[in-house]
mmCIF file of C-alpha atoms and ligand atoms in Angstrom:
data_model
loop_
_atom_site.group_PDB
_atom_site.id
_atom_site.type_symbol
_atom_site.label_atom_id
_atom_site.label_comp_id
_atom_site.label_asym_id
_atom_site.label_seq_id
_atom_site.Cartn_x
_atom_site.Cartn_y
_atom_site.Cartn_z
ATOM 1 C CA MET V 1141 -24.079 22.068 28.718
ATOM 2 C CA LEU V 1142 -20.858 22.979 30.245
ATOM 3 C CA LEU V 1143 -19.944 22.992 33.682
ATOM 4 C CA LEU V 1144 -17.030 24.680 35.202
ATOM 5 C CA GLY V 1145 -16.686 22.678 37.981
ATOM 6 C CA GLY V 1146 -13.380 22.048 40.281
ATOM 7 C CA THR V 1147 -16.022 21.881 43.817
ATOM 8 C CA GLY V 1148 -18.575 19.370 45.679
ATOM 9 C CA GLU V 1149 -21.493 21.715 44.759
ATOM 10 C CA ALA V 1150 -20.041 20.662 40.621
ATOM 11 C CA ARG V 1151 -19.760 17.321 41.306
ATOM 12 C CA ARG V 1152 -23.278 16.838 42.540
ATOM 13 C CA LEU V 1153 -25.347 18.951 40.481
ATOM 14 C CA ALA V 1154 -23.315 16.965 38.241
ATOM 15 C CA LEU V 1155 -24.494 13.316 39.145
ATOM 16 C CA ALA V 1156 -27.849 15.060 40.114
ATOM 17 C CA LEU V 1157 -28.284 15.683 36.042
ATOM 18 C CA THR V 1158 -27.196 11.859 35.264
ATOM 19 C CA GLU V 1159 -29.982 11.635 37.676
ATOM 20 C CA ALA V 1160 -32.920 13.477 35.863
ATOM 21 C CA GLY V 1161 -31.615 12.208 32.626
ATOM 22 C CA GLY V 1162 -31.470 13.798 29.535
ATOM 23 C CA PHE V 1163 -28.715 16.194 30.436
ATOM 24 C CA ASP V 1164 -25.003 15.942 27.964
ATOM 25 C CA VAL V 1165 -22.971 17.374 30.430
ATOM 26 C CA VAL V 1166 -19.520 17.812 30.054
ATOM 27 C CA TYR V 1167 -17.331 18.410 33.130
ATOM 28 C CA SER V 1168 -14.635 21.449 33.140
ATOM 29 C CA LEU V 1169 -11.678 21.746 35.063
ATOM 30 C CA ALA V 1170 -8.609 23.743 35.020
ATOM 31 C CA GLY V 1171 -6.299 21.021 35.720
ATOM 32 C CA ARG V 1172 -4.669 22.449 39.010
ATOM 33 C CA VAL V 1173 -4.974 19.383 40.747
ATOM 34 C CA ARG V 1174 -2.733 15.473 39.854
ATOM 35 C CA GLU V 1175 -5.676 13.067 40.839
ATOM 36 C CA PRO V 1176 -9.530 15.777 41.135
ATOM 37 C CA ARG V 1177 -12.349 14.517 42.038
ATOM 38 C CA VAL V 1178 -15.116 13.970 39.020
ATOM 39 C CA PRO V 1179 -18.524 12.684 38.766
ATOM 40 C CA PRO V 1180 -18.516 9.077 37.510
ATOM 41 C CA SER V 1181 -21.125 9.903 35.164
ATOM 42 C CA CYS V 1182 -19.952 12.329 33.069
ATOM 43 C CA ARG V 1183 -17.124 13.992 30.143
ATOM 44 C CA VAL V 1184 -14.512 15.367 31.720
ATOM 45 C CA ARG V 1185 -12.057 17.524 29.837
ATOM 46 C CA ILE V 1186 -9.171 19.267 31.644
ATOM 47 C CA GLY V 1187 -7.492 22.669 30.968
ATOM 48 C CA GLY V 1188 -8.199 26.359 30.916
ATOM 49 C CA PHE V 1189 -9.946 28.061 27.243
ATOM 50 C CA GLY V 1190 -7.540 30.669 26.469
ATOM 51 C CA GLY V 1191 -9.640 33.544 28.471
ATOM 52 C CA PRO V 1192 -12.975 34.900 27.044
ATOM 53 C CA ALA V 1193 -12.353 34.615 23.743
ATOM 54 C CA GLY V 1194 -10.880 31.049 23.888
ATOM 55 C CA LEU V 1195 -14.333 30.133 25.743
ATOM 56 C CA ALA V 1196 -16.466 31.816 23.513
ATOM 57 C CA GLU V 1197 -15.438 29.891 20.501
ATOM 58 C CA HIS V 1198 -15.176 26.804 22.510
ATOM 59 C CA LEU V 1199 -19.123 27.204 23.176
ATOM 60 C CA ARG V 1200 -19.426 27.857 19.467
ATOM 61 C CA CYS V 1201 -17.138 25.084 18.407
ATOM 62 C CA GLU V 1202 -19.072 22.528 20.810
ATOM 63 C CA ARG V 1203 -22.268 24.060 20.329
ATOM 64 C CA ILE V 1204 -23.045 24.501 24.179
ATOM 65 C CA ASP V 1205 -26.756 25.201 24.952
ATOM 66 C CA ALA V 1206 -25.968 25.858 28.377
ATOM 67 C CA VAL V 1207 -23.056 26.871 30.902
ATOM 68 C CA VAL V 1208 -23.212 26.749 34.923
ATOM 69 C CA ASP V 1209 -19.944 28.347 36.901
ATOM 70 C CA ALA V 1210 -20.135 26.069 39.602
ATOM 71 C CA THR V 1211 -16.463 26.917 40.097
ATOM 72 C CA HIS V 1212 -15.220 28.185 43.762
ATOM 73 C CA PRO V 1213 -16.473 30.994 44.996
ATOM 74 C CA PHE V 1214 -12.962 32.667 45.352
ATOM 75 C CA ALA V 1215 -12.251 31.596 41.116
ATOM 76 C CA ALA V 1216 -12.615 35.306 40.016
ATOM 77 C CA ARG V 1217 -10.581 34.897 36.894
ATOM 78 C CA MET V 1218 -12.766 31.553 35.379
ATOM 79 C CA THR V 1219 -16.291 33.151 36.480
ATOM 80 C CA ALA V 1220 -15.642 36.555 34.990
ATOM 81 C CA SER V 1221 -14.697 34.966 31.496
ATOM 82 C CA ALA V 1222 -17.696 32.371 31.836
ATOM 83 C CA ALA V 1223 -19.846 35.645 31.860
ATOM 84 C CA THR V 1224 -17.632 37.153 29.387
ATOM 85 C CA ALA V 1225 -17.982 34.388 26.864
ATOM 86 C CA ALA V 1226 -21.925 34.606 27.753
ATOM 87 C CA ALA V 1227 -22.565 37.594 27.048
ATOM 88 C CA ALA V 1228 -20.869 37.679 23.478
ATOM 89 C CA THR V 1229 -22.390 34.590 22.383
ATOM 90 C CA GLY V 1230 -25.567 34.584 24.119
ATOM 91 C CA VAL V 1231 -25.544 31.279 25.829
ATOM 92 C CA PRO V 1232 -26.913 30.878 28.910
ATOM 93 C CA LEU V 1233 -25.461 31.206 32.313
ATOM 94 C CA LEU V 1234 -26.376 29.981 35.907
ATOM 95 C CA VAL V 1235 -23.716 30.389 38.324
ATOM 96 C CA LEU V 1236 -23.921 27.983 41.337
ATOM 97 C CA ARG V 1237 -22.583 29.582 44.317
ATOM 98 C CA ARG V 1238 -22.615 28.258 48.256
ATOM 99 C CA PRO V 1239 -23.640 30.779 50.721
ATOM 100 C CA GLY V 1240 -20.738 31.922 52.576
ATOM 101 C CA TRP V 1241 -19.881 31.548 56.387
ATOM 102 C CA LEU V 1242 -21.971 33.118 59.169
ATOM 103 C CA ALA V 1243 -20.115 33.700 62.464
ATOM 104 C CA GLN V 1244 -21.469 33.054 65.811
ATOM 105 C CA PRO V 1245 -22.132 33.762 68.615
ATOM 106 C CA GLY V 1246 -18.292 33.034 70.163
ATOM 107 C CA ASP V 1247 -16.524 33.634 67.258
ATOM 108 C CA ASP V 1248 -14.116 36.796 66.908
ATOM 109 C CA TRP V 1249 -13.619 37.420 63.229
ATOM 110 C CA ARG V 1250 -11.865 40.289 61.466
ATOM 111 C CA ARG V 1251 -13.271 40.337 58.154
ATOM 112 C CA VAL V 1252 -10.512 41.243 54.977
ATOM 113 C CA PRO V 1253 -11.756 42.514 51.998
ATOM 114 C CA SER V 1254 -9.335 40.563 49.758
ATOM 115 C CA LEU V 1255 -5.803 38.355 49.666
ATOM 116 C CA PRO V 1256 -3.237 41.491 49.457
ATOM 117 C CA ALA V 1257 -5.061 44.005 52.325
ATOM 118 C CA LEU V 1258 -4.091 40.673 54.724
ATOM 119 C CA THR V 1259 -0.583 40.939 53.410
ATOM 120 C CA ASP V 1260 -0.265 43.962 55.570
ATOM 121 C CA LEU V 1261 -2.829 42.929 58.401
ATOM 122 C CA ILE V 1262 -1.003 39.658 59.502
ATOM 123 C CA ASP V 1263 2.506 41.634 59.601
ATOM 124 C CA ARG V 1264 1.398 43.973 61.865
ATOM 125 C CA PHE V 1265 -0.844 40.869 64.063
ATOM 126 C CA VAL V 1266 0.560 41.102 67.914
ATOM 127 C CA PRO V 1267 -0.063 37.809 69.396
ATOM 128 C CA LEU V 1268 -2.437 37.979 72.390
ATOM 129 C CA ARG V 1269 -1.756 34.611 73.926
ATOM 130 C CA ARG V 1270 1.825 34.817 73.932
ATOM 131 C CA GLY V 1271 4.854 37.451 74.747
ATOM 132 C CA ALA V 1272 6.303 39.463 71.920
ATOM 133 C CA ALA V 1273 10.295 38.760 73.789
ATOM 134 C CA THR V 1274 9.790 35.063 73.145
ATOM 135 C CA ASP V 1275 8.718 35.335 69.748
ATOM 136 C CA PRO V 1276 9.111 37.772 67.314
ATOM 137 C CA GLY V 1277 5.560 36.942 65.024
ATOM 138 C CA PRO V 1278 2.157 35.600 65.269
ATOM 139 C CA ARG V 1279 2.094 32.181 64.557
ATOM 140 C CA VAL V 1280 -0.624 31.910 61.583
ATOM 141 C CA PHE V 1281 -2.467 28.807 59.983
ATOM 142 C CA LEU V 1282 -3.180 29.384 56.162
ATOM 143 C CA THR V 1283 -5.597 27.685 54.501
ATOM 144 C CA THR V 1284 -5.683 30.118 51.190
ATOM 145 C CA GLY V 1285 -4.455 27.548 49.480
ATOM 146 C CA ARG V 1286 -0.684 27.202 47.947
ATOM 147 C CA SER V 1287 -1.435 29.500 44.811
ATOM 148 C CA ASP V 1288 -1.487 32.668 47.384
ATOM 149 C CA LEU V 1289 1.057 31.748 49.723
ATOM 150 C CA ALA V 1290 3.437 34.099 46.516
ATOM 151 C CA LEU V 1291 1.571 36.985 48.429
ATOM 152 C CA PHE V 1292 3.415 36.470 52.194
ATOM 153 C CA ALA V 1293 7.085 35.477 50.681
ATOM 154 C CA GLY V 1294 8.098 39.169 51.715
ATOM 155 C CA LEU V 1295 7.264 38.369 55.531
ATOM 156 C CA HIS V 1296 9.171 37.528 57.523
ATOM 157 C CA ARG V 1297 8.395 38.508 61.552
ATOM 158 C CA PRO V 1298 5.223 35.717 60.823
ATOM 159 C CA TRP V 1299 5.311 32.007 61.059
ATOM 160 C CA PHE V 1300 2.700 29.891 58.700
ATOM 161 C CA LEU V 1301 1.963 26.820 58.845
ATOM 162 C CA ALA V 1302 0.117 26.133 55.353
ATOM 163 C CA ARG V 1303 -1.950 23.485 54.194
ATOM 164 C CA CYS V 1304 -2.087 22.549 50.269
ATOM 165 C CA VAL V 1305 -3.814 20.178 48.503
ATOM 166 C CA GLU V 1306 -1.165 19.937 46.965
ATOM 167 C CA PRO V 1307 2.787 20.738 47.289
ATOM 168 C CA PRO V 1308 3.560 24.688 46.217
ATOM 169 C CA THR V 1309 5.901 26.012 44.445
ATOM 170 C CA GLY V 1310 7.403 30.144 43.135
ATOM 171 C CA PRO V 1311 8.047 32.088 46.463
ATOM 172 C CA LEU V 1312 7.492 31.560 49.726
ATOM 173 C CA PRO V 1313 7.780 32.755 53.092
ATOM 174 C CA PRO V 1314 11.006 32.364 55.150
ATOM 175 C CA ARG V 1315 9.413 30.554 58.104
ATOM 176 C CA LEU V 1316 7.086 28.315 56.419
ATOM 177 C CA GLU V 1317 5.525 24.835 57.187
ATOM 178 C CA VAL V 1318 3.125 23.042 55.060
ATOM 179 C CA ILE V 1319 1.043 20.605 55.310
ATOM 180 C CA LEU V 1320 -0.471 18.388 52.327
ATOM 181 C CA ASP V 1321 -4.008 17.525 52.886
ATOM 182 C CA ARG V 1322 -7.619 18.077 51.347
ATOM 183 C CA GLY V 1323 -10.854 17.691 53.536
ATOM 184 C CA PRO V 1324 -13.241 17.268 54.732
ATOM 185 C CA PHE V 1325 -11.799 17.995 58.048
ATOM 186 C CA ASP V 1326 -13.056 17.654 61.161
ATOM 187 C CA VAL V 1327 -13.476 19.868 64.336
ATOM 188 C CA ALA V 1328 -11.600 16.851 66.733
ATOM 189 C CA GLY V 1329 -8.616 16.761 64.083
ATOM 190 C CA GLU V 1330 -8.905 20.882 63.396
ATOM 191 C CA THR V 1331 -8.460 21.785 67.242
ATOM 192 C CA ALA V 1332 -5.372 19.122 67.751
ATOM 193 C CA LEU V 1333 -3.851 20.437 64.863
ATOM 194 C CA LEU V 1334 -4.369 24.190 66.274
ATOM 195 C CA ARG V 1335 -3.264 22.682 69.311
ATOM 196 C CA ARG V 1336 0.070 21.144 68.232
ATOM 197 C CA HIS V 1337 1.024 24.060 66.728
ATOM 198 C CA ALA V 1338 0.044 26.686 68.894
ATOM 199 C CA ILE V 1339 -1.785 28.725 66.160
ATOM 200 C CA ASP V 1340 -2.441 32.579 67.216
ATOM 201 C CA VAL V 1341 -4.025 33.119 64.453
ATOM 202 C CA LEU V 1342 -6.512 31.327 61.570
ATOM 203 C CA VAL V 1343 -6.626 32.783 57.775
ATOM 204 C CA THR V 1344 -9.201 31.828 55.154
ATOM 205 C CA LYS V 1345 -11.279 32.439 52.742
ATOM 206 C CA ASP V 1346 -14.393 32.426 53.374
ATOM 207 C CA SER V 1347 -15.067 29.541 51.041
ATOM 208 C CA GLY V 1348 -18.040 28.208 53.172
ATOM 209 C CA GLY V 1349 -19.629 25.087 53.052
ATOM 210 C CA ALA V 1350 -19.377 21.855 55.091
ATOM 211 C CA MET V 1351 -16.249 20.824 54.327
ATOM 212 C CA THR V 1352 -13.808 23.256 55.719
ATOM 213 C CA ALA V 1353 -15.580 24.475 57.823
ATOM 214 C CA ALA V 1354 -13.926 22.477 61.127
ATOM 215 C CA LYS V 1355 -11.254 25.231 61.383
ATOM 216 C CA LEU V 1356 -14.009 27.662 62.211
ATOM 217 C CA THR V 1357 -15.451 25.352 65.527
ATOM 218 C CA ALA V 1358 -12.207 24.504 66.406
ATOM 219 C CA ALA V 1359 -11.063 28.461 66.574
ATOM 220 C CA ARG V 1360 -14.139 29.296 68.265
ATOM 221 C CA ASP V 1361 -13.578 26.181 70.778
ATOM 222 C CA LEU V 1362 -9.425 27.761 71.636
ATOM 223 C CA GLY V 1363 -10.688 31.340 71.055
ATOM 224 C CA LEU V 1364 -8.626 32.093 68.374
ATOM 225 C CA PRO V 1365 -9.509 35.395 66.577
ATOM 226 C CA VAL V 1366 -10.099 34.278 62.459
ATOM 227 C CA LEU V 1367 -9.068 36.508 59.544
ATOM 228 C CA MET V 1368 -11.203 35.995 56.651
ATOM 229 C CA ILE V 1369 -11.422 36.784 53.529
ATOM 230 C CA ASP V 1370 -14.575 38.765 51.857
ATOM 231 C CA ARG V 1371 -15.138 36.815 48.104
ATOM 232 C CA PRO V 1372 -15.161 38.741 45.385
ATOM 233 C CA PRO V 1373 -18.832 39.466 44.132
ATOM 234 C CA PRO V 1374 -20.883 37.532 41.719
ATOM 235 C CA PRO V 1375 -21.054 38.530 37.874
ATOM 236 C CA SER V 1376 -24.125 41.108 37.786
ATOM 237 C CA GLY V 1377 -26.249 40.286 35.334
ATOM 238 C CA PHE V 1378 -26.754 36.711 35.676
ATOM 239 C CA PRO V 1379 -29.039 34.518 37.671
ATOM 240 C CA VAL V 1380 -27.125 32.863 40.839
ATOM 241 C CA VAL V 1381 -27.981 30.102 42.859
ATOM 242 C CA SER V 1382 -26.951 28.521 46.122
ATOM 243 C CA ASP V 1383 -28.273 25.530 45.806
ATOM 244 C CA ILE V 1384 -28.185 22.055 43.230
ATOM 245 C CA ALA V 1385 -32.296 21.859 43.361
ATOM 246 C CA PRO V 1386 -32.793 25.101 41.480
ATOM 247 C CA ALA V 1387 -29.328 25.098 39.121
ATOM 248 C CA THR V 1388 -31.478 21.608 38.293
ATOM 249 C CA ARG V 1389 -34.826 23.352 37.819
ATOM 250 C CA TRP V 1390 -33.279 26.597 35.929
ATOM 251 C CA LEU V 1391 -31.713 23.697 33.548
ATOM 252 C CA THR V 1392 -34.532 21.940 33.213
ATOM 253 C CA ASP V 1393 -37.004 24.788 31.881
ATOM 254 C CA LEU V 1394 -34.034 25.853 29.275
ATOM 255 C CA ALA V 1395 -33.849 22.369 27.951
ATOM 256 C CA THR V 1396 -38.206 22.236 27.958
ATOM 257 C CA SER V 1397 -37.813 26.056 26.518
ATOM 258 C CA ARG V 1398 -35.781 24.124 24.100
ATOM 259 C CA HIS V 1399 -37.362 21.458 23.383
ATOM 260 C CA ALA V 1400 -41.156 24.147 22.571
ATOM 261 C CA GLY V 1401 -39.015 26.526 20.702
ATOM 262 C CA ALA V 1402 -38.635 27.295 17.044
ATOM 263 C CA GLY V 1403 -35.530 28.394 14.794
ATOM 264 C CA SER V 1404 -31.905 27.883 16.005
ATOM 265 C CA VAL V 1405 -31.286 26.402 19.311
ATOM 266 C CA ALA V 1406 -28.795 29.040 20.659
ATOM 267 C CA GLY V 1407 -31.447 31.571 19.269
ATOM 268 C CA ALA V 1408 -34.480 29.836 20.938
ATOM 269 C CA VAL V 1409 -32.885 29.287 24.252
ATOM 270 C CA THR V 1410 -31.372 32.660 24.264
ATOM 271 C CA ALA V 1411 -34.778 34.296 23.874
ATOM 272 C CA ARG V 1412 -36.302 32.347 26.945
ATOM 273 C CA THR V 1413 -34.152 31.989 29.227
ATOM 274 C CA PRO V 1414 -36.189 30.933 32.455
ATOM 275 C CA PRO V 1415 -36.036 32.801 35.490
ATOM 276 C CA VAL V 1416 -34.315 31.493 38.546
ATOM 277 C CA PRO V 1417 -37.117 29.268 40.165
HETATM 278 P P1 LIG O 1144 -8.916 31.272 38.647
HETATM 279 O O1 LIG O 1144 -7.978 32.143 39.058
HETATM 280 O O2 LIG O 1144 -10.363 32.023 38.160
HETATM 281 O O3 LIG O 1144 -8.925 30.419 37.212
HETATM 282 C C1 LIG O 1144 -7.653 30.765 36.628
HETATM 283 C C2 LIG O 1144 -7.332 30.400 34.718
HETATM 284 O O4 LIG O 1144 -7.740 29.043 34.911
HETATM 285 C C3 LIG O 1144 -9.025 30.789 34.730
HETATM 286 O O5 LIG O 1144 -8.917 31.615 33.544
HETATM 287 C C4 LIG O 1144 -9.112 29.444 33.005
HETATM 288 O O6 LIG O 1144 -7.958 29.437 32.313
HETATM 289 C C5 LIG O 1144 -8.820 28.275 33.720
HETATM 290 N N1 LIG O 1144 -9.976 27.781 35.019
HETATM 291 C C6 LIG O 1144 -10.429 27.800 36.279
HETATM 292 N N2 LIG O 1144 -11.098 27.160 36.339
HETATM 293 C C7 LIG O 1144 -11.565 26.279 35.341
HETATM 294 C C8 LIG O 1144 -12.209 24.999 34.900
HETATM 295 N N3 LIG O 1144 -13.301 24.465 35.634
HETATM 296 N N4 LIG O 1144 -12.410 24.825 34.166
HETATM 297 C C9 LIG O 1144 -11.137 25.090 32.748
HETATM 298 N N5 LIG O 1144 -10.293 26.215 33.007
HETATM 299 C C10 LIG O 1144 -10.804 26.640 33.973
HETATM 300 O O7 LIG O 1144 -9.455 30.021 39.291
HETATM 301 P P2 LIG O 1144 -8.233 29.309 40.058
HETATM 302 O O8 LIG O 1144 -8.530 30.083 41.372
HETATM 303 O O9 LIG O 1144 -7.433 28.641 39.689
HETATM 304 O O10 LIG O 1144 -9.225 27.909 40.580
HETATM 305 C C11 LIG O 1144 -8.876 26.459 39.398
HETATM 306 C C12 LIG O 1144 -10.142 25.820 39.974
HETATM 307 O O11 LIG O 1144 -9.476 24.968 41.310
HETATM 308 C C13 LIG O 1144 -11.254 25.936 40.003
HETATM 309 O O12 LIG O 1144 -12.104 25.128 38.721
HETATM 310 C C14 LIG O 1144 -11.939 26.221 41.294
HETATM 311 O O13 LIG O 1144 -13.158 25.410 41.063
HETATM 312 C C15 LIG O 1144 -11.099 25.363 42.066
HETATM 313 N N6 LIG O 1144 -10.747 25.502 42.841
HETATM 314 C C16 LIG O 1144 -9.879 26.763 43.198
HETATM 315 C C17 LIG O 1144 -10.349 27.022 44.843
HETATM 316 C C18 LIG O 1144 -9.869 29.044 44.965
HETATM 317 O O14 LIG O 1144 -9.500 28.821 46.151
HETATM 318 N N7 LIG O 1144 -9.337 29.517 44.012
HETATM 319 C C19 LIG O 1144 -10.145 26.567 45.664
HETATM 320 C C20 LIG O 1144 -10.889 25.075 45.882
HETATM 321 C C21 LIG O 1144 -10.826 24.525 43.782
HETATM 322 P P3 LIG O 1144 -8.401 30.313 30.662
HETATM 323 O O15 LIG O 1144 -8.649 31.943 30.850
HETATM 324 O O16 LIG O 1144 -6.991 30.023 30.285
HETATM 325 O O17 LIG O 1144 -10.125 29.357 30.449
#
């Protein structure tokens, strides 16, 4: 099976399948990070496939029986590509998406439908805690990733603190400080960071998961607003699960039906794609 990875869930699924036994897993990464975290126990391939057509070709050439898309909830191009290639080849596809975050009492979240919509919102953002006379714009903690920084390159009023795993390249906002770090983060550290930089507003994608959730607790404790970018919808027509256990069951059922089926492997698997437990 081909496991499209780059997330903690993908690594945990790879480990679960190794423990279950009987799966030949290839773990796939885009190649964005110099020292990626990879599961210890399966083959790893790195780099894009060349769009949906390239991925469809890969599925046929490598005789892939099933694909699990366990990429980040905002990796929309890879997800769309997997859906198109799966539809074209008939290879079963399961989407594994961790749940999004939910606001709790005391949170001051403003939902933003997309990254481009955010630019205007940040540019017009008026900080509550400091007078406009002393500072021209808000102090923004951006946790959206380095590839999205170019979106804010034209904004001269806000000051940005951006946290990324790798150094950003390309156009950058003029008032920017970058810190290189990767999760997991804790509440004490996030609170100290927000205080140290006198942050007015936190900007985050609705990535979900525990690894990077501490910033939300810290923002709540400090009474800071959060601009929460909505995730893109999952592809329609494919099963979606939010955890490792149902993904493992889906694959086990698929393998069982494959061994029980007759005729060509791809045909048998396609005809017997199990529903999500
Ligand atoms: P993206 O915009 O959806 O992907 C861009 C292109 O990168 C895809 O079209 C594909 O190239 C290639 N690609 C992406 N994921 C791949 C994978 N797992 N294996 C092989 N090729 C892959 O995705 P992205 O936002 O750049 O994310 C890239 C990777 O970083 C993903 O694995 C994702 O899980 C991880 N990640 C993303 C974020 C985020 O906020 N977006 C955060 C944490 C981790 P081709 O079209 O040539 O096949």
